[in-house]
Amino acid sequence: MRRAIYLAKETGCKLHLCHLSSPEAIEEVTKARNDGQDVTCESCGHYFALDDDQFEEIGTKAKCSPPTRNKDNQNRMWAKLLNGEIDGITSDHSPCTPDLKEGGIFDAWGGNLHCRTVLILCLTKGFKSVA
Ligand SMILES: [Zn+2]
């Protein structure tokens, strides 16, 4: 993150960072913006809906990259989203057949079918957070 922001600054490039999953990463974007850089970022719906407790329950069906994190991280991501530090929420839709999600953590497909859930997430949990 810091390297990409540094290189964008040195070259005068716009920068868009994808799939951010930690508040600390968002804070780097905010710092860069406050310094006048043209930096935007997005995160994915699953970082606002799933946490590592659920990973214990559903296993490799929740495997994604970056990985889901703990509930405290999720709550801080919601705060970053609701205060406008995150420019958008995406699905990071990466479909596969169910058999590809089986096996060990290193064998299972790393993507998820979030195209069908991200809008619902925003309209339910997201709406409740701002209402
Ligand atoms: Zn992706």
PDB file of C-alpha atoms in Angstrom, residues 18-127:
ATOM      1  CA  CYS A  18      -8.747  -2.577  -4.835  1.00  0.00           C
ATOM      2  CA  HIS A  19     -10.141  -4.967  -2.236  1.00  0.00           C
ATOM      3  CA  LEU A  20      -8.892  -3.162   0.853  1.00  0.00           C
ATOM      4  CA  SER A  21      -9.815  -5.121   3.954  1.00  0.00           C
ATOM      5  CA  SER A  22      -8.162  -3.322   6.856  1.00  0.00           C
ATOM      6  CA  PRO A  23      -8.826   0.078   8.416  1.00  0.00           C
ATOM      7  CA  GLU A  24      -5.081   0.673   8.540  1.00  0.00           C
ATOM      8  CA  ALA A  25      -4.922   0.445   4.749  1.00  0.00           C
ATOM      9  CA  ILE A  26      -7.826   2.880   4.444  1.00  0.00           C
ATOM     10  CA  GLU A  27      -5.982   5.277   6.744  1.00  0.00           C
ATOM     11  CA  GLU A  28      -3.016   5.264   4.328  1.00  0.00           C
ATOM     12  CA  VAL A  29      -5.384   6.281   1.524  1.00  0.00           C
ATOM     13  CA  THR A  30      -6.887   9.019   3.668  1.00  0.00           C
ATOM     14  CA  LYS A  31      -3.425  10.351   4.571  1.00  0.00           C
ATOM     15  CA  ALA A  32      -2.445  10.451   0.897  1.00  0.00           C
ATOM     16  CA  ARG A  33      -5.661  12.282   0.001  1.00  0.00           C
ATOM     17  CA  ASN A  34      -5.078  14.769   2.783  1.00  0.00           C
ATOM     18  CA  ASP A  35      -1.623  15.369   1.267  1.00  0.00           C
ATOM     19  CA  GLY A  36      -3.285  16.184  -2.055  1.00  0.00           C
ATOM     20  CA  GLN A  37      -2.816  12.900  -3.903  1.00  0.00           C
ATOM     21  CA  ASP A  38      -5.494  11.579  -6.256  1.00  0.00           C
ATOM     22  CA  VAL A  39      -6.048   8.200  -4.586  1.00  0.00           C
ATOM     23  CA  THR A  40      -9.284   6.221  -4.460  1.00  0.00           C
ATOM     24  CA  CYS A  41     -10.071   2.843  -2.966  1.00  0.00           C
ATOM     25  CA  GLU A  42     -12.724   0.200  -2.723  1.00  0.00           C
ATOM     26  CA  SER A  43     -13.474  -2.715  -0.505  1.00  0.00           C
ATOM     27  CA  CYS A  44     -15.617  -5.795  -0.990  1.00  0.00           C
ATOM     28  CA  GLY A  45     -18.935  -6.725   0.528  1.00  0.00           C
ATOM     29  CA  HIS A  46     -17.612  -9.849   2.184  1.00  0.00           C
ATOM     30  CA  TYR A  47     -15.329  -7.817   4.456  1.00  0.00           C
ATOM     31  CA  PHE A  48     -18.470  -6.179   5.854  1.00  0.00           C
ATOM     32  CA  ALA A  49     -20.465  -9.390   6.149  1.00  0.00           C
ATOM     33  CA  LEU A  50     -18.033 -12.182   7.044  1.00  0.00           C
ATOM     34  CA  ASP A  51     -15.498 -12.391   9.827  1.00  0.00           C
ATOM     35  CA  ASP A  52     -13.040 -15.041  10.900  1.00  0.00           C
ATOM     36  CA  ASP A  53     -15.565 -16.624  13.305  1.00  0.00           C
ATOM     37  CA  GLN A  54     -17.741 -17.411  10.309  1.00  0.00           C
ATOM     38  CA  PHE A  55     -14.708 -18.749   8.506  1.00  0.00           C
ATOM     39  CA  GLU A  56     -14.456 -21.328  11.287  1.00  0.00           C
ATOM     40  CA  GLU A  57     -18.081 -22.297  10.587  1.00  0.00           C
ATOM     41  CA  ILE A  58     -18.175 -22.429   6.797  1.00  0.00           C
ATOM     42  CA  GLY A  59     -14.540 -23.194   6.063  1.00  0.00           C
ATOM     43  CA  THR A  60     -13.062 -22.746   2.634  1.00  0.00           C
ATOM     44  CA  LYS A  61     -16.356 -21.446   1.225  1.00  0.00           C
ATOM     45  CA  ALA A  62     -15.249 -18.165   2.818  1.00  0.00           C
ATOM     46  CA  LYS A  63     -11.732 -18.264   1.379  1.00  0.00           C
ATOM     47  CA  CYS A  64     -10.861 -15.020  -0.347  1.00  0.00           C
ATOM     48  CA  SER A  65      -7.909 -12.716  -0.759  1.00  0.00           C
ATOM     49  CA  PRO A  66      -7.204 -10.736   1.273  1.00  0.00           C
ATOM     50  CA  PRO A  67      -8.713 -13.037   3.906  1.00  0.00           C
ATOM     51  CA  THR A  68     -11.646 -12.182   6.137  1.00  0.00           C
ATOM     52  CA  ARG A  69     -10.581 -10.664   9.448  1.00  0.00           C
ATOM     53  CA  ASN A  70     -11.976 -10.403  12.970  1.00  0.00           C
ATOM     54  CA  LYS A  71     -15.158  -8.670  14.119  1.00  0.00           C
ATOM     55  CA  ASP A  72     -13.309  -5.638  15.483  1.00  0.00           C
ATOM     56  CA  ASN A  73     -11.682  -5.119  12.079  1.00  0.00           C
ATOM     57  CA  GLN A  74     -15.115  -5.445  10.445  1.00  0.00           C
ATOM     58  CA  ASN A  75     -16.640  -2.852  12.764  1.00  0.00           C
ATOM     59  CA  ARG A  76     -13.793  -0.434  12.019  1.00  0.00           C
ATOM     60  CA  MET A  77     -14.274  -1.033   8.269  1.00  0.00           C
ATOM     61  CA  TRP A  78     -17.953  -0.102   8.657  1.00  0.00           C
ATOM     62  CA  ALA A  79     -16.876   3.122  10.362  1.00  0.00           C
ATOM     63  CA  LYS A  80     -14.496   3.910   7.476  1.00  0.00           C
ATOM     64  CA  LEU A  81     -17.237   3.212   4.950  1.00  0.00           C
ATOM     65  CA  LEU A  82     -19.848   5.294   6.713  1.00  0.00           C
ATOM     66  CA  ASN A  83     -17.538   8.290   7.152  1.00  0.00           C
ATOM     67  CA  GLY A  84     -16.750   8.333   3.441  1.00  0.00           C
ATOM     68  CA  GLU A  85     -13.165   7.081   3.420  1.00  0.00           C
ATOM     69  CA  ILE A  86     -14.034   4.145   1.130  1.00  0.00           C
ATOM     70  CA  ASP A  87     -15.133   5.134  -2.381  1.00  0.00           C
ATOM     71  CA  GLY A  88     -17.073   2.016  -3.236  1.00  0.00           C
ATOM     72  CA  ILE A  89     -18.071  -1.507  -2.387  1.00  0.00           C
ATOM     73  CA  THR A  90     -17.591  -4.207  -4.992  1.00  0.00           C
ATOM     74  CA  SER A  91     -18.453  -7.876  -5.181  1.00  0.00           C
ATOM     75  CA  ASP A  92     -15.051  -9.227  -6.269  1.00  0.00           C
ATOM     76  CA  HIS A  93     -17.215 -11.859  -7.918  1.00  0.00           C
ATOM     77  CA  SER A  94     -15.103 -14.905  -8.648  1.00  0.00           C
ATOM     78  CA  PRO A  95     -17.385 -17.832  -9.396  1.00  0.00           C
ATOM     79  CA  CYS A  96     -16.412 -21.485  -9.442  1.00  0.00           C
ATOM     80  CA  THR A  97     -18.061 -24.861  -9.219  1.00  0.00           C
ATOM     81  CA  PRO A  98     -18.731 -26.106  -5.651  1.00  0.00           C
ATOM     82  CA  ASP A  99     -16.074 -28.813  -5.900  1.00  0.00           C
ATOM     83  CA  LEU A 100     -13.373 -26.168  -6.343  1.00  0.00           C
ATOM     84  CA  LYS A 101     -14.197 -24.759  -2.886  1.00  0.00           C
ATOM     85  CA  GLU A 102     -13.437 -28.133  -1.280  1.00  0.00           C
ATOM     86  CA  GLY A 103     -10.148 -29.407   0.044  1.00  0.00           C
ATOM     87  CA  GLY A 104      -7.680 -27.740   2.330  1.00  0.00           C
ATOM     88  CA  ILE A 105      -7.133 -24.035   2.693  1.00  0.00           C
ATOM     89  CA  PHE A 106      -4.279 -24.090   0.180  1.00  0.00           C
ATOM     90  CA  ASP A 107      -6.189 -26.129  -2.400  1.00  0.00           C
ATOM     91  CA  ALA A 108      -9.613 -24.458  -2.371  1.00  0.00           C
ATOM     92  CA  TRP A 109     -10.520 -21.798  -4.942  1.00  0.00           C
ATOM     93  CA  GLY A 110      -9.909 -18.335  -3.520  1.00  0.00           C
ATOM     94  CA  GLY A 111     -12.934 -16.549  -4.928  1.00  0.00           C
ATOM     95  CA  ASN A 112     -16.557 -16.241  -3.948  1.00  0.00           C
ATOM     96  CA  LEU A 113     -19.976 -15.686  -5.526  1.00  0.00           C
ATOM     97  CA  HIS A 114     -20.554 -12.262  -4.016  1.00  0.00           C
ATOM     98  CA  CYS A 115     -22.229 -10.663  -7.019  1.00  0.00           C
ATOM     99  CA  ARG A 116     -25.534 -11.982  -5.672  1.00  0.00           C
ATOM    100  CA  THR A 117     -24.966 -10.760  -2.107  1.00  0.00           C
ATOM    101  CA  VAL A 118     -23.225  -7.382  -2.227  1.00  0.00           C
ATOM    102  CA  LEU A 119     -26.299  -5.325  -3.124  1.00  0.00           C
ATOM    103  CA  ILE A 120     -28.382  -7.134  -0.498  1.00  0.00           C
ATOM    104  CA  LEU A 121     -25.666  -6.431   2.066  1.00  0.00           C
ATOM    105  CA  CYS A 122     -25.630  -2.729   1.243  1.00  0.00           C
ATOM    106  CA  LEU A 123     -29.418  -2.480   1.321  1.00  0.00           C
ATOM    107  CA  THR A 124     -29.795  -4.363   4.619  1.00  0.00           C
ATOM    108  CA  LYS A 125     -26.838  -4.172   6.986  1.00  0.00           C
ATOM    109  CA  GLY A 126     -25.511  -1.006   5.346  1.00  0.00           C
ATOM    110  CA  PHE A 127     -28.878   0.707   5.424  1.00  0.00           C
TER     111      PHE A 127
END
